[in-house]
Each structure stands twice: as C-alpha cells, then as structure tokens.
Amino acid sequence: MTSTIPVIAQTLTIYRVRPSPPAPDSVVLGSVTRLSPLQALLSISVVDGVPLPPGEEFTGVIRTQDVRATEKDRVKIADCFRGGDVVRGVVISLGDARSYFVTTARNDLGVIFATSEAGATMEPVSWQEMRCPKTGKIEKRKCAKPENL
C-alpha cells in the first residue's frame, strides 16, 4: 500500500523583526546591574517582547518613587531588588542621554526571576516576598504578580 501526499507549491517568507528602542509605555525586561539607595539600574534586553541583539542593550533607571503606586516615600530599593534580578517594567519617559525611566508601579510589574543566596530560583509568595525552595528562607522583593494567578 502506498500513500501520496499532495504538495502545493508555496513560498514561506520569514520577516526579521527589527528591535526598536524603548518608547513611553513600552514593556521591557531587564536585569538589575547596580543598586543605590535612590535607584536601581537595569540592563534592558527585551522591548515589547522583541529581544535585543547581544551588545545592544539599553539602560533603564527605576527610581524609588517609581517602584510602587502607594507609600512611595517608604520604599527602600534594597528591599525591592537585588543585583541579577530580572524585572518587568514599563518605560515612563526618556531619562538622560543614556537611560530610560522605568516604573514597576503596577501589580503585573516587578521582579519575575530571582536567585537566592543558596543559588536556587526563588518563587513569589506575596507581592513583596520571595522564598528559596532549597532553604525556605524568605527574601524581600517587589514581585510581579504571576501571570497564572
């Protein structure tokens, strides 16, 4: 018994999506590179779902007043972010010549990936805490609400 499969001549076209620089209201992903008492610096690697080519990252700044919508005057950057955390944010505006101002002041914005001191991937337990599955230790973060909740 033999089977025949009809073949239709078609052309498959693949378009390369060119990454664009962040603009106000762009959703960005980046990793925290530096912390100070007043701000966290991000290396932005994804803009509106499009990864940037290696070496073409942008710099984002999350200021204390842009971390959350309430109690802005009580925000401590060290309790919200740590170096290496991956953060989802929204661009507010162009900052200075080299950076963009980014906010995490919505429930779906904040830390989406963090590694504990023990080296394990942490899991969110509330909007301001993550737990290490290896040690059970709780660390403070400004967590993004998980998409499945």
JSON list of N, CA and C in Angstrom, two decimals, residues 90-136:
[
{"chain": "A", "resi": 90, "resn": "VAL", "atom": "N", "xyz": [7.65, 49.13, 32.77]},
{"chain": "A", "resi": 90, "resn": "VAL", "atom": "CA", "xyz": [7.11, 49.93, 31.68]},
{"chain": "A", "resi": 90, "resn": "VAL", "atom": "C", "xyz": [7.90, 51.23, 31.63]},
{"chain": "A", "resi": 91, "resn": "VAL", "atom": "N", "xyz": [8.31, 51.62, 30.42]},
{"chain": "A", "resi": 91, "resn": "VAL", "atom": "CA", "xyz": [9.05, 52.87, 30.25]},
{"chain": "A", "resi": 91, "resn": "VAL", "atom": "C", "xyz": [8.11, 54.05, 30.50]},
{"chain": "A", "resi": 92, "resn": "ILE", "atom": "N", "xyz": [8.53, 54.95, 31.38]},
{"chain": "A", "resi": 92, "resn": "ILE", "atom": "CA", "xyz": [7.76, 56.17, 31.64]},
{"chain": "A", "resi": 92, "resn": "ILE", "atom": "C", "xyz": [8.17, 57.25, 30.66]},
{"chain": "A", "resi": 93, "resn": "SER", "atom": "N", "xyz": [9.49, 57.45, 30.55]},
{"chain": "A", "resi": 93, "resn": "SER", "atom": "CA", "xyz": [10.00, 58.52, 29.69]},
{"chain": "A", "resi": 93, "resn": "SER", "atom": "C", "xyz": [11.48, 58.30, 29.44]},
{"chain": "A", "resi": 94, "resn": "LEU", "atom": "N", "xyz": [11.99, 59.10, 28.52]},
{"chain": "A", "resi": 94, "resn": "LEU", "atom": "CA", "xyz": [13.43, 59.12, 28.28]},
{"chain": "A", "resi": 94, "resn": "LEU", "atom": "C", "xyz": [14.06, 59.84, 29.46]},
{"chain": "A", "resi": 95, "resn": "GLY", "atom": "N", "xyz": [15.07, 59.23, 30.05]},
{"chain": "A", "resi": 95, "resn": "GLY", "atom": "CA", "xyz": [15.74, 59.85, 31.19]},
{"chain": "A", "resi": 95, "resn": "GLY", "atom": "C", "xyz": [16.77, 60.84, 30.69]},
{"chain": "A", "resi": 96, "resn": "ASP", "atom": "N", "xyz": [18.02, 60.61, 31.02]},
{"chain": "A", "resi": 96, "resn": "ASP", "atom": "CA", "xyz": [19.06, 61.47, 30.48]},
{"chain": "A", "resi": 96, "resn": "ASP", "atom": "C", "xyz": [19.49, 60.92, 29.12]},
{"chain": "A", "resi": 97, "resn": "ALA", "atom": "N", "xyz": [20.63, 61.31, 28.64]},
{"chain": "A", "resi": 97, "resn": "ALA", "atom": "CA", "xyz": [21.06, 60.93, 27.29]},
{"chain": "A", "resi": 97, "resn": "ALA", "atom": "C", "xyz": [21.29, 59.43, 27.12]},
{"chain": "A", "resi": 98, "resn": "ARG", "atom": "N", "xyz": [21.50, 58.70, 28.23]},
{"chain": "A", "resi": 98, "resn": "ARG", "atom": "CA", "xyz": [21.86, 57.30, 28.10]},
{"chain": "A", "resi": 98, "resn": "ARG", "atom": "C", "xyz": [20.87, 56.33, 28.73]},
{"chain": "A", "resi": 99, "resn": "SER", "atom": "N", "xyz": [19.79, 56.81, 29.32]},
{"chain": "A", "resi": 99, "resn": "SER", "atom": "CA", "xyz": [18.92, 55.88, 30.03]},
{"chain": "A", "resi": 99, "resn": "SER", "atom": "C", "xyz": [17.44, 56.25, 29.91]},
{"chain": "A", "resi": 100, "resn": "TYR", "atom": "N", "xyz": [16.60, 55.28, 30.29]},
{"chain": "A", "resi": 100, "resn": "TYR", "atom": "CA", "xyz": [15.15, 55.44, 30.27]},
{"chain": "A", "resi": 100, "resn": "TYR", "atom": "C", "xyz": [14.63, 55.29, 31.69]},
{"chain": "A", "resi": 101, "resn": "PHE", "atom": "N", "xyz": [13.62, 56.10, 32.06]},
{"chain": "A", "resi": 101, "resn": "PHE", "atom": "CA", "xyz": [12.97, 55.92, 33.35]},
{"chain": "A", "resi": 101, "resn": "PHE", "atom": "C", "xyz": [11.94, 54.81, 33.22]},
{"chain": "A", "resi": 102, "resn": "VAL", "atom": "N", "xyz": [11.99, 53.86, 34.15]},
{"chain": "A", "resi": 102, "resn": "VAL", "atom": "CA", "xyz": [11.13, 52.67, 34.11]},
{"chain": "A", "resi": 102, "resn": "VAL", "atom": "C", "xyz": [10.34, 52.61, 35.42]},
{"chain": "A", "resi": 103, "resn": "THR", "atom": "N", "xyz": [9.07, 52.18, 35.34]},
{"chain": "A", "resi": 103, "resn": "THR", "atom": "CA", "xyz": [8.25, 52.02, 36.53]},
{"chain": "A", "resi": 103, "resn": "THR", "atom": "C", "xyz": [7.88, 50.55, 36.73]},
{"chain": "A", "resi": 104, "resn": "THR", "atom": "N", "xyz": [7.70, 50.19, 37.99]},
{"chain": "A", "resi": 104, "resn": "THR", "atom": "CA", "xyz": [7.18, 48.86, 38.34]},
{"chain": "A", "resi": 104, "resn": "THR", "atom": "C", "xyz": [5.92, 49.03, 39.19]},
{"chain": "A", "resi": 105, "resn": "ALA", "atom": "N", "xyz": [5.26, 50.19, 39.07]},
{"chain": "A", "resi": 105, "resn": "ALA", "atom": "CA", "xyz": [4.15, 50.54, 39.96]},
{"chain": "A", "resi": 105, "resn": "ALA", "atom": "C", "xyz": [2.80, 49.98, 39.50]},
{"chain": "A", "resi": 106, "resn": "ARG", "atom": "N", "xyz": [2.79, 48.76, 38.98]},
{"chain": "A", "resi": 106, "resn": "ARG", "atom": "CA", "xyz": [1.55, 48.04, 38.69]},
{"chain": "A", "resi": 106, "resn": "ARG", "atom": "C", "xyz": [1.71, 46.64, 39.24]},
{"chain": "A", "resi": 107, "resn": "ASN", "atom": "N", "xyz": [0.59, 45.95, 39.47]},
{"chain": "A", "resi": 107, "resn": "ASN", "atom": "CA", "xyz": [0.67, 44.60, 40.04]},
{"chain": "A", "resi": 107, "resn": "ASN", "atom": "C", "xyz": [1.43, 43.63, 39.15]},
{"chain": "A", "resi": 108, "resn": "ASP", "atom": "N", "xyz": [1.32, 43.77, 37.83]},
{"chain": "A", "resi": 108, "resn": "ASP", "atom": "CA", "xyz": [1.97, 42.82, 36.92]},
{"chain": "A", "resi": 108, "resn": "ASP", "atom": "C", "xyz": [3.43, 43.17, 36.63]},
{"chain": "A", "resi": 109, "resn": "LEU", "atom": "N", "xyz": [3.95, 44.20, 37.28]},
{"chain": "A", "resi": 109, "resn": "LEU", "atom": "CA", "xyz": [5.33, 44.63, 37.06]},
{"chain": "A", "resi": 109, "resn": "LEU", "atom": "C", "xyz": [6.16, 44.40, 38.31]},
{"chain": "A", "resi": 110, "resn": "GLY", "atom": "N", "xyz": [7.44, 44.14, 38.10]},
{"chain": "A", "resi": 110, "resn": "GLY", "atom": "CA", "xyz": [8.36, 43.90, 39.21]},
{"chain": "A", "resi": 110, "resn": "GLY", "atom": "C", "xyz": [9.29, 42.75, 38.90]},
{"chain": "A", "resi": 111, "resn": "VAL", "atom": "N", "xyz": [9.84, 42.15, 39.94]},
{"chain": "A", "resi": 111, "resn": "VAL", "atom": "CA", "xyz": [10.79, 41.03, 39.77]},
{"chain": "A", "resi": 111, "resn": "VAL", "atom": "C", "xyz": [10.03, 39.80, 39.28]},
{"chain": "A", "resi": 112, "resn": "ILE", "atom": "N", "xyz": [10.50, 39.22, 38.18]},
{"chain": "A", "resi": 112, "resn": "ILE", "atom": "CA", "xyz": [9.89, 38.00, 37.65]},
{"chain": "A", "resi": 112, "resn": "ILE", "atom": "C", "xyz": [10.81, 36.79, 37.81]},
{"chain": "A", "resi": 113, "resn": "PHE", "atom": "N", "xyz": [12.10, 37.04, 38.07]},
{"chain": "A", "resi": 113, "resn": "PHE", "atom": "CA", "xyz": [13.06, 35.95, 38.24]},
{"chain": "A", "resi": 113, "resn": "PHE", "atom": "C", "xyz": [14.15, 36.43, 39.19]},
{"chain": "A", "resi": 114, "resn": "ALA", "atom": "N", "xyz": [14.41, 35.63, 40.22]},
{"chain": "A", "resi": 114, "resn": "ALA", "atom": "CA", "xyz": [15.46, 35.98, 41.17]},
{"chain": "A", "resi": 114, "resn": "ALA", "atom": "C", "xyz": [16.13, 34.71, 41.66]},
{"chain": "A", "resi": 115, "resn": "THR", "atom": "N", "xyz": [17.39, 34.83, 41.99]},
{"chain": "A", "resi": 115, "resn": "THR", "atom": "CA", "xyz": [18.16, 33.71, 42.53]},
{"chain": "A", "resi": 115, "resn": "THR", "atom": "C", "xyz": [18.47, 33.99, 43.99]},
{"chain": "A", "resi": 116, "resn": "SER", "atom": "N", "xyz": [18.29, 33.00, 44.83]},
{"chain": "A", "resi": 116, "resn": "SER", "atom": "CA", "xyz": [18.53, 33.17, 46.27]},
{"chain": "A", "resi": 116, "resn": "SER", "atom": "C", "xyz": [20.03, 33.11, 46.56]},
{"chain": "A", "resi": 117, "resn": "GLU", "atom": "N", "xyz": [20.38, 33.39, 47.80]},
{"chain": "A", "resi": 117, "resn": "GLU", "atom": "CA", "xyz": [21.78, 33.30, 48.22]},
{"chain": "A", "resi": 117, "resn": "GLU", "atom": "C", "xyz": [22.30, 31.88, 48.09]},
{"chain": "A", "resi": 118, "resn": "ALA", "atom": "N", "xyz": [21.39, 30.88, 48.16]},
{"chain": "A", "resi": 118, "resn": "ALA", "atom": "CA", "xyz": [21.78, 29.47, 48.02]},
{"chain": "A", "resi": 118, "resn": "ALA", "atom": "C", "xyz": [21.89, 29.05, 46.55]},
{"chain": "A", "resi": 119, "resn": "GLY", "atom": "N", "xyz": [21.56, 29.96, 45.63]},
{"chain": "A", "resi": 119, "resn": "GLY", "atom": "CA", "xyz": [21.68, 29.66, 44.20]},
{"chain": "A", "resi": 119, "resn": "GLY", "atom": "C", "xyz": [20.46, 29.06, 43.56]},
{"chain": "A", "resi": 120, "resn": "ALA", "atom": "N", "xyz": [19.34, 28.99, 44.29]},
{"chain": "A", "resi": 120, "resn": "ALA", "atom": "CA", "xyz": [18.11, 28.40, 43.74]},
{"chain": "A", "resi": 120, "resn": "ALA", "atom": "C", "xyz": [17.22, 29.50, 43.16]},
{"chain": "A", "resi": 121, "resn": "THR", "atom": "N", "xyz": [16.39, 29.12, 42.19]},
{"chain": "A", "resi": 121, "resn": "THR", "atom": "CA", "xyz": [15.41, 30.05, 41.63]},
{"chain": "A", "resi": 121, "resn": "THR", "atom": "C", "xyz": [14.29, 30.26, 42.64]},
{"chain": "A", "resi": 122, "resn": "MET", "atom": "N", "xyz": [14.07, 31.50, 43.00]},
{"chain": "A", "resi": 122, "resn": "MET", "atom": "CA", "xyz": [13.08, 31.80, 44.05]},
{"chain": "A", "resi": 122, "resn": "MET", "atom": "C", "xyz": [11.68, 31.85, 43.47]},
{"chain": "A", "resi": 123, "resn": "GLU", "atom": "N", "xyz": [10.69, 31.63, 44.36]},
{"chain": "A", "resi": 123, "resn": "GLU", "atom": "CA", "xyz": [9.28, 31.67, 43.96]},
{"chain": "A", "resi": 123, "resn": "GLU", "atom": "C", "xyz": [8.56, 32.74, 44.77]},
{"chain": "A", "resi": 124, "resn": "PRO", "atom": "N", "xyz": [7.67, 33.50, 44.13]},
{"chain": "A", "resi": 124, "resn": "PRO", "atom": "CA", "xyz": [6.97, 34.56, 44.86]},
{"chain": "A", "resi": 124, "resn": "PRO", "atom": "C", "xyz": [5.95, 33.97, 45.83]},
{"chain": "A", "resi": 125, "resn": "VAL", "atom": "N", "xyz": [5.86, 34.57, 47.02]},
{"chain": "A", "resi": 125, "resn": "VAL", "atom": "CA", "xyz": [4.85, 34.16, 47.99]},
{"chain": "A", "resi": 125, "resn": "VAL", "atom": "C", "xyz": [3.87, 35.30, 48.28]},
{"chain": "A", "resi": 126, "resn": "SER", "atom": "N", "xyz": [4.27, 36.53, 47.98]},
{"chain": "A", "resi": 126, "resn": "SER", "atom": "CA", "xyz": [3.39, 37.69, 48.09]},
{"chain": "A", "resi": 126, "resn": "SER", "atom": "C", "xyz": [3.94, 38.75, 47.16]},
{"chain": "A", "resi": 127, "resn": "TRP", "atom": "N", "xyz": [3.31, 39.92, 47.14]},
{"chain": "A", "resi": 127, "resn": "TRP", "atom": "CA", "xyz": [3.80, 40.96, 46.23]},
{"chain": "A", "resi": 127, "resn": "TRP", "atom": "C", "xyz": [5.11, 41.57, 46.70]},
{"chain": "A", "resi": 128, "resn": "GLN", "atom": "N", "xyz": [5.52, 41.26, 47.94]},
{"chain": "A", "resi": 128, "resn": "GLN", "atom": "CA", "xyz": [6.77, 41.83, 48.42]},
{"chain": "A", "resi": 128, "resn": "GLN", "atom": "C", "xyz": [7.75, 40.80, 49.01]},
{"chain": "A", "resi": 129, "resn": "GLU", "atom": "N", "xyz": [7.49, 39.51, 48.77]},
{"chain": "A", "resi": 129, "resn": "GLU", "atom": "CA", "xyz": [8.38, 38.48, 49.29]},
{"chain": "A", "resi": 129, "resn": "GLU", "atom": "C", "xyz": [8.53, 37.32, 48.31]},
{"chain": "A", "resi": 130, "resn": "MET", "atom": "N", "xyz": [9.76, 36.75, 48.30]},
{"chain": "A", "resi": 130, "resn": "MET", "atom": "CA", "xyz": [10.03, 35.54, 47.53]},
{"chain": "A", "resi": 130, "resn": "MET", "atom": "C", "xyz": [10.69, 34.54, 48.47]},
{"chain": "A", "resi": 131, "resn": "ARG", "atom": "N", "xyz": [10.47, 33.24, 48.19]},
{"chain": "A", "resi": 131, "resn": "ARG", "atom": "CA", "xyz": [11.01, 32.19, 49.04]},
{"chain": "A", "resi": 131, "resn": "ARG", "atom": "C", "xyz": [11.98, 31.32, 48.25]},
{"chain": "A", "resi": 132, "resn": "CYS", "atom": "N", "xyz": [13.06, 30.93, 48.92]},
{"chain": "A", "resi": 132, "resn": "CYS", "atom": "CA", "xyz": [14.02, 29.99, 48.34]},
{"chain": "A", "resi": 132, "resn": "CYS", "atom": "C", "xyz": [13.48, 28.58, 48.57]},
{"chain": "A", "resi": 133, "resn": "PRO", "atom": "N", "xyz": [13.26, 27.80, 47.50]},
{"chain": "A", "resi": 133, "resn": "PRO", "atom": "CA", "xyz": [12.74, 26.44, 47.69]},
{"chain": "A", "resi": 133, "resn": "PRO", "atom": "C", "xyz": [13.76, 25.50, 48.34]},
{"chain": "A", "resi": 134, "resn": "LYS", "atom": "N", "xyz": [15.03, 25.84, 48.27]},
{"chain": "A", "resi": 134, "resn": "LYS", "atom": "CA", "xyz": [16.07, 24.98, 48.83]},
{"chain": "A", "resi": 134, "resn": "LYS", "atom": "C", "xyz": [16.17, 25.15, 50.35]},
{"chain": "A", "resi": 135, "resn": "THR", "atom": "N", "xyz": [16.16, 26.40, 50.82]},
{"chain": "A", "resi": 135, "resn": "THR", "atom": "CA", "xyz": [16.35, 26.67, 52.25]},
{"chain": "A", "resi": 135, "resn": "THR", "atom": "C", "xyz": [15.08, 27.11, 52.96]},
{"chain": "A", "resi": 136, "resn": "GLY", "atom": "N", "xyz": [14.08, 27.55, 52.20]},
{"chain": "A", "resi": 136, "resn": "GLY", "atom": "CA", "xyz": [12.85, 28.06, 52.80]},
{"chain": "A", "resi": 136, "resn": "GLY", "atom": "C", "xyz": [12.96, 29.49, 53.28]}
]
